[in-house]
Short mmCIF file of C-alpha atoms in Angstrom, two decimals:
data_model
loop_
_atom_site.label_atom_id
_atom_site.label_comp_id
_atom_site.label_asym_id
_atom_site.label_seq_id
_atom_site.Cartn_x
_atom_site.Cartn_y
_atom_site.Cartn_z
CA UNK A 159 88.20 83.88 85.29
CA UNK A 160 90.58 86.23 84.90
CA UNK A 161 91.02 88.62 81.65
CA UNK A 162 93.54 87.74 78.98
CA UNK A 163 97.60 89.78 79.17
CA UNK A 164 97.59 92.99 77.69
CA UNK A 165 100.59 92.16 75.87
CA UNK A 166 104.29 90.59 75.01
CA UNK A 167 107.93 91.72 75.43
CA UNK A 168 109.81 90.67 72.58
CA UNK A 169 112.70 89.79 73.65
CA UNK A 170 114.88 90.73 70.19
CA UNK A 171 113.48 94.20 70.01
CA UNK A 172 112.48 95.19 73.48
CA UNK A 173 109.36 96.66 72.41
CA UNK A 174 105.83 95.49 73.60
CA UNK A 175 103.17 94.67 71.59
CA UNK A 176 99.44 95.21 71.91
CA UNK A 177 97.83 91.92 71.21
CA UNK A 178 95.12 91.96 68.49
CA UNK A 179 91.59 92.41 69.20
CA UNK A 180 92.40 95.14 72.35
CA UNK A 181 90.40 98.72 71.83
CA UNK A 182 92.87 101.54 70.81
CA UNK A 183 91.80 103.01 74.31
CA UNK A 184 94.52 100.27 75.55
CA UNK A 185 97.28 101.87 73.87
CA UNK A 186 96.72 105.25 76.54
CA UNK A 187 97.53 102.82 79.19
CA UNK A 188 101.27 102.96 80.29
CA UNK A 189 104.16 100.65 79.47
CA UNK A 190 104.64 99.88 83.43
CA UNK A 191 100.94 99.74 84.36
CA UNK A 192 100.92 96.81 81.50
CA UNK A 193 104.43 95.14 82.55
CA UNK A 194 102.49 94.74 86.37
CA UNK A 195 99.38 93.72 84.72
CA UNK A 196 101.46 90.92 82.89
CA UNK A 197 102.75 89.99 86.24
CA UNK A 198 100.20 90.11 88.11
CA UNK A 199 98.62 87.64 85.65
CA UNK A 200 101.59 85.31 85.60
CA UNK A 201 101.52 85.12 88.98
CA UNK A 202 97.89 84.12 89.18
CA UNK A 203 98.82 81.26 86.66
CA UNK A 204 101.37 80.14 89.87
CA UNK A 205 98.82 80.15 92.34
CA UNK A 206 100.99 82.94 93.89
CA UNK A 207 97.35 85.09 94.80
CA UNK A 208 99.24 87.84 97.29
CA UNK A 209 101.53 88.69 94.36
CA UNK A 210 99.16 88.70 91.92
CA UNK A 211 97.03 91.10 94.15
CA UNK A 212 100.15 93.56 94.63
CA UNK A 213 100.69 93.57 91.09
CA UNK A 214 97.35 94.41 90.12
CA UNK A 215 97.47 97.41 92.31
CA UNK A 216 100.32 98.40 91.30
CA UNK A 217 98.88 98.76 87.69
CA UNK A 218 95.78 100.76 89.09
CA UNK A 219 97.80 102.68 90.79
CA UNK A 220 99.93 103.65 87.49
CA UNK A 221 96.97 103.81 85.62
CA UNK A 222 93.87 104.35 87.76
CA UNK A 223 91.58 103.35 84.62
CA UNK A 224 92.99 100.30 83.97
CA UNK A 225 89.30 98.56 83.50
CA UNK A 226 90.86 94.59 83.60
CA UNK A 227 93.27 95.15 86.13
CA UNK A 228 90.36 96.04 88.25
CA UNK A 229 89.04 92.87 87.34
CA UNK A 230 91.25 90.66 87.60
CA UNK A 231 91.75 92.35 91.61
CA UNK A 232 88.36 91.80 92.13
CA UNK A 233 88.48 87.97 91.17
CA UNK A 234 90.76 86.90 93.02
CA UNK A 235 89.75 89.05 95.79
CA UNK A 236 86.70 87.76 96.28
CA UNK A 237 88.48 84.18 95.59
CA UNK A 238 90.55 84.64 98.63
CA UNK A 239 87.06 85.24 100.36
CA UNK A 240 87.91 88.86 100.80
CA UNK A 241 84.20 89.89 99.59
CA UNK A 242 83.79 92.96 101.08
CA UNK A 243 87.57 94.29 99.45
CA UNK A 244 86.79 92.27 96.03
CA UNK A 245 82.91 94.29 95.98
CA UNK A 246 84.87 97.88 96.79
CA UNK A 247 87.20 96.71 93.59
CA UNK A 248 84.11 95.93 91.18
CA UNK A 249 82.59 99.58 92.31
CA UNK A 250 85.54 101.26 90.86
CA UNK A 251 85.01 99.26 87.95
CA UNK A 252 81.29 100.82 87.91
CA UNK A 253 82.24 104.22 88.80
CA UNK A 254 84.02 104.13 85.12
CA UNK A 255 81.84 101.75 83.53
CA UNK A 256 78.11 101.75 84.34
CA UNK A 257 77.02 99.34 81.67
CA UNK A 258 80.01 96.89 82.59
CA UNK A 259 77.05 94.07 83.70
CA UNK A 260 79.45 91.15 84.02
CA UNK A 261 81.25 93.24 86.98
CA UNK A 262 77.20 94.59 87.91
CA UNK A 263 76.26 90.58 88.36
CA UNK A 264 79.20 89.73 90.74
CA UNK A 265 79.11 91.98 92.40
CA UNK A 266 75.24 90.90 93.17
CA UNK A 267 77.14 87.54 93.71
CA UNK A 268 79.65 88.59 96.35
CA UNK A 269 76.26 90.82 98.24
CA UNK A 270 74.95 87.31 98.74
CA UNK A 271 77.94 86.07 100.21
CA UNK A 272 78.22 89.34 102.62
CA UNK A 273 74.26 88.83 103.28
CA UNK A 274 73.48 92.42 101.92
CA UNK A 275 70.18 91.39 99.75
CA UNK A 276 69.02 94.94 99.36
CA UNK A 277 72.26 95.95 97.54
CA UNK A 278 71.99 92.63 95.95
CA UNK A 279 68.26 93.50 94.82
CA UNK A 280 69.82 97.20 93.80
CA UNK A 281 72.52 95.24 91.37
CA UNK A 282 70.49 92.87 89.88
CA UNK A 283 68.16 95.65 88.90
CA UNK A 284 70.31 97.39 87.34
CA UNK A 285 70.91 94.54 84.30
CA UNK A 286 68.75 94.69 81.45
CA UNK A 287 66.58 92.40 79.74
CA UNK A 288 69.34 92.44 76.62
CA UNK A 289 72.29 91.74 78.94
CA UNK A 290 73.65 87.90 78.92
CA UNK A 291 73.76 88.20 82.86
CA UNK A 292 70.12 88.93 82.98
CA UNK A 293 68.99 85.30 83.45
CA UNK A 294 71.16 84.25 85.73
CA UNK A 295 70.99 87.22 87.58
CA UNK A 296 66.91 87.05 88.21
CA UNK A 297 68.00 83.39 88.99
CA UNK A 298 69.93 84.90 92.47
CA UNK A 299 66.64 87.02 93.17
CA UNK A 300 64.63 83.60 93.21
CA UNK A 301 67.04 81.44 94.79
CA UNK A 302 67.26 84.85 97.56
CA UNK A 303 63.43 84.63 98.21
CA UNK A 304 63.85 81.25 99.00
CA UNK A 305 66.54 81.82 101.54
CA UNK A 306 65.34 84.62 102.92
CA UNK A 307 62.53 83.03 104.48
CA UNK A 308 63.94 81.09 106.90
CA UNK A 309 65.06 83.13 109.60
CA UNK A 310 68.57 83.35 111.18
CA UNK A 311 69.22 81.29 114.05
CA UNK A 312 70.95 83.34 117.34
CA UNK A 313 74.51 83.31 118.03
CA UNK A 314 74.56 81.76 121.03
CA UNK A 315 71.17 81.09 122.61
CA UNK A 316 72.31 78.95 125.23
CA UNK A 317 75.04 81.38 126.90
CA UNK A 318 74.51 82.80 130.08
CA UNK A 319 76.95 84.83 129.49
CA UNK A 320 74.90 86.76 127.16
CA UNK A 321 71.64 87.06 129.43
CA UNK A 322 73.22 88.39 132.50
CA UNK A 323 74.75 91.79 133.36
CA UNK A 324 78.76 91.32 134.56
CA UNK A 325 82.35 92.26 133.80
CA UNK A 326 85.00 91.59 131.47
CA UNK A 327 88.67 91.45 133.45
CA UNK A 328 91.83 91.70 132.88
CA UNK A 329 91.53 93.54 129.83
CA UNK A 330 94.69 95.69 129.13
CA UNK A 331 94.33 99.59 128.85
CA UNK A 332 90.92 98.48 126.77
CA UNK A 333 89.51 101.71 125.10
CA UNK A 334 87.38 101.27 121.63
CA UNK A 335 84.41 98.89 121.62
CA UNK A 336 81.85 97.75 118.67
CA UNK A 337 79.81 94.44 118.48
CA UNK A 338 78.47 92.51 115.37
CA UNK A 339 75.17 91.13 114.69
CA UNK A 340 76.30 87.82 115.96
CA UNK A 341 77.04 89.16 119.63
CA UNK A 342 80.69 89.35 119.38
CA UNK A 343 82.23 92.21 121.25
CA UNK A 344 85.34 93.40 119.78
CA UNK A 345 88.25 95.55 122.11
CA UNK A 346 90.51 98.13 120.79
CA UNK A 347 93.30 97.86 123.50
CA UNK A 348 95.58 100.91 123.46
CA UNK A 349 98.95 99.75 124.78
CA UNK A 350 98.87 96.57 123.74
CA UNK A 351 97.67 97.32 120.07
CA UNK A 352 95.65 94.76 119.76
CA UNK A 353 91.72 94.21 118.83
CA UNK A 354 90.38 91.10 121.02
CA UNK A 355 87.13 89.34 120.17
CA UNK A 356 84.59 88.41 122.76
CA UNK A 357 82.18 85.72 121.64
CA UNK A 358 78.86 85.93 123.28
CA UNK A 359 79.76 82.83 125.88
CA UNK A 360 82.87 84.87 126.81
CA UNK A 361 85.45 83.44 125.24
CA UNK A 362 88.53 85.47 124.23
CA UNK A 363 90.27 85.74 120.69
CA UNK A 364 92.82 87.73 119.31
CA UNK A 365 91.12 89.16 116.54
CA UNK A 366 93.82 91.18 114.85
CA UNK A 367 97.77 91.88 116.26
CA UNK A 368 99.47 93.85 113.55
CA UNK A 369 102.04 96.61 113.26
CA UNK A 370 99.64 98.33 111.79
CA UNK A 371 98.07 99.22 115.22
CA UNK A 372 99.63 101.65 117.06
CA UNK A 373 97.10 103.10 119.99
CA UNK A 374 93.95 102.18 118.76
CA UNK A 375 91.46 104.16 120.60
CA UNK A 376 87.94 103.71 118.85
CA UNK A 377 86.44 101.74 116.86
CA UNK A 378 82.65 101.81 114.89
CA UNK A 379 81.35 98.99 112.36
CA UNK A 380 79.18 99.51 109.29
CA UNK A 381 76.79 97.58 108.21
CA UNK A 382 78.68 95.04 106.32
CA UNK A 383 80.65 93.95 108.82
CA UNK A 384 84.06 96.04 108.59
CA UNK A 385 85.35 97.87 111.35
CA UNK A 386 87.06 101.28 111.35
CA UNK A 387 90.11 101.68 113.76
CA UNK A 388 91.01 105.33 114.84
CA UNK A 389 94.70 104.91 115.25
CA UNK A 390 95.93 107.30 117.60
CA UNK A 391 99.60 107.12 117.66
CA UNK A 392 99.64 106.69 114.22
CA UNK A 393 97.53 109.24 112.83
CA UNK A 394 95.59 107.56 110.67
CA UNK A 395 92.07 105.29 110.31
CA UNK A 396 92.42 101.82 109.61
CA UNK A 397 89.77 99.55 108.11
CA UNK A 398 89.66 95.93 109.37
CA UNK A 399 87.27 93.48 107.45
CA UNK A 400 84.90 90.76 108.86
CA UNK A 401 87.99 88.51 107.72
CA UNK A 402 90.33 90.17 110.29
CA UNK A 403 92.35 91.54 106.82
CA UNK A 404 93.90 95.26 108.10
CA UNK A 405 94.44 98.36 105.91
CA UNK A 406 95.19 101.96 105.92
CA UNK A 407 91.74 103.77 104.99
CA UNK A 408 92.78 106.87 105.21
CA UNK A 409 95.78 108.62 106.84
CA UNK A 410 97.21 111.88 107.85
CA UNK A 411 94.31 112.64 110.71
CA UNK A 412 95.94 114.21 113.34
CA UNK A 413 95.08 112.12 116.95
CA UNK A 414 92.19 110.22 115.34
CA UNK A 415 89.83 109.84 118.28
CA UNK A 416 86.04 109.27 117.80
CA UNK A 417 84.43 107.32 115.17
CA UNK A 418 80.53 107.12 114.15
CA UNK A 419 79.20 105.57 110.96
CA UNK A 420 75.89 106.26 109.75
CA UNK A 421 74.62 104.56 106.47
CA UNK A 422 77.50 105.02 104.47
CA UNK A 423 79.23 108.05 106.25
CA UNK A 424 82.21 107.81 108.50
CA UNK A 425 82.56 110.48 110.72
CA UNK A 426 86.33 111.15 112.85
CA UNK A 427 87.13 113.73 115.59
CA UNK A 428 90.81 114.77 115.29
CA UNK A 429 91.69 115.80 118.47
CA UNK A 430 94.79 118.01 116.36
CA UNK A 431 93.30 119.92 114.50
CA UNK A 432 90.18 120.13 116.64
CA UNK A 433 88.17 118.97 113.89
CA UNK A 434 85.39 116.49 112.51
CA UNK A 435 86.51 114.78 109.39
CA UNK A 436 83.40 113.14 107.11
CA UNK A 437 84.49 110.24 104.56
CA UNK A 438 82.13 108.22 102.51
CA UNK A 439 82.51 104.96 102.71
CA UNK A 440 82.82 102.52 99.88
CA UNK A 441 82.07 98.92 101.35
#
């Protein structure tokens, strides 16, 4: 599951050691981007998964080529059942390594778990006929075509809620609003920095609280599921997946206001610099 330690500190002569069988392309990697991997893999043996994640980072972000530690991120990502982070992880992995069909095949796997079967279909075709993963990986396209045929059943078919035109009350200083494909409504609400979750029969969750927020004022959802936050007193975008899990996307945008995806495009209106910022997005 998770790729082998890069190497050992010997403890007599302080010096690390490359283990045998590594490509010399390992010894370009840098002594503190290895001493996190090694951590990051410890930890994993301890079940401690948050650490492990933080490590790994930390490694990428010494090295940003480090091939495994992407890897190993990914895995337990996607362990933790935070697909759509674990699939942005294993297309950094592709971005450097096209041919890398282990990371091309699950990342097929997570698409099925996020429900996206064209990027699935897009994966799978990507894997050769000489490729181990091949098999298995025409396997997913059968067992999709199976499941694809039976069609979704509706969120909530029995609430009235959902039929009938009405109001929402009592909502403080609401502002941002997106919906899923479920019928949940989700509220940016400015003051209180908080994103509520309306399920179609009108009940009310918190669906994130963080520190993170800080006047969220918009809000737009791709078509995976994660939502973008435009932070307003903070001055940055935050990304929020279907999981509720929060994160800094991208930051310095000066009074973030409007957001619009389309396809894979996020578009932001900074209301500082009287501008129209375009990222693309990596789900």
């Amino acid at each position: 599951m998770i790729k082998k330690i890069m190497i050992m500190i010997a403890v007599i002569s302080s010096l690390a050691l490359v283990l045998p069988g590594l490509s010399a392309a390992s010894e370009a990697i840098p002594l503190d981007a290895k001493l996190e991997y090694n951590q990051g893999v410890d930890y994993y043996k301890l079940g401690l998964y948050d650490k492990a994640i933080k490590s790994f980072r930390t490694a990428i972000k010494v090295y940003p080529d480090y091939i495994d530690a992407y890897y190993n991120l990914a895995v337990i990502l996607d362990y933790t059942n935070q697909h759509a982070e674990a699939l942005s992880v294993f297309k950094q992995i592709l971005l450097r390594n096209p041919n890398d069909y282990e990371s091309v095949y699950k990342a097929a796997l997570i698409c099925e778990k996020l429900g996206d079967y064209n990027n699935l279909k897009t994966y799978v075709n990507i894997i050769p006929p000489t490729s181990g993963y091949y098999k298995p990986a025409q396997a997913l396209v059968e067992k999709l075509a199976i499941k694809t045929t039976t069609p979704e059943p509706a969120a909530n078919p029995q609430s009235n809620v959902a039929k009938t035109s009405g109001i929402y009350e009592n909502i403080v200083s609401p502002t941002g609003i997106t919906s899923d494909v479920f019928g949940n409504l989700y509220i940016a609400t400015f003051t209180d920095n908080t994103i509520l979750k309306i399920t179609p029969d009108g009940k009310r969750i918190v669906f994130v609280k963080s520190p993170k927020l800080n006047g969220p004022i918009s809000l737009a959802r791709d078509s995976v599921g994660n939502i973008y936050v435009a932070n307003y007193n903070a001055n940055n975008i935050l990304k929020v997946t279907p999981e509720g899990n929060i994160s800094v996307l991208l930051d310095n945008i000066s009074k973030p206001y409007g957001l619009h995806v389309n396809n894979n495009l996020l578009f932001i209106s900074s209301q500082g610099t009287n501008s129209i910022y375009r990222h693309r997005i990596v789900k």
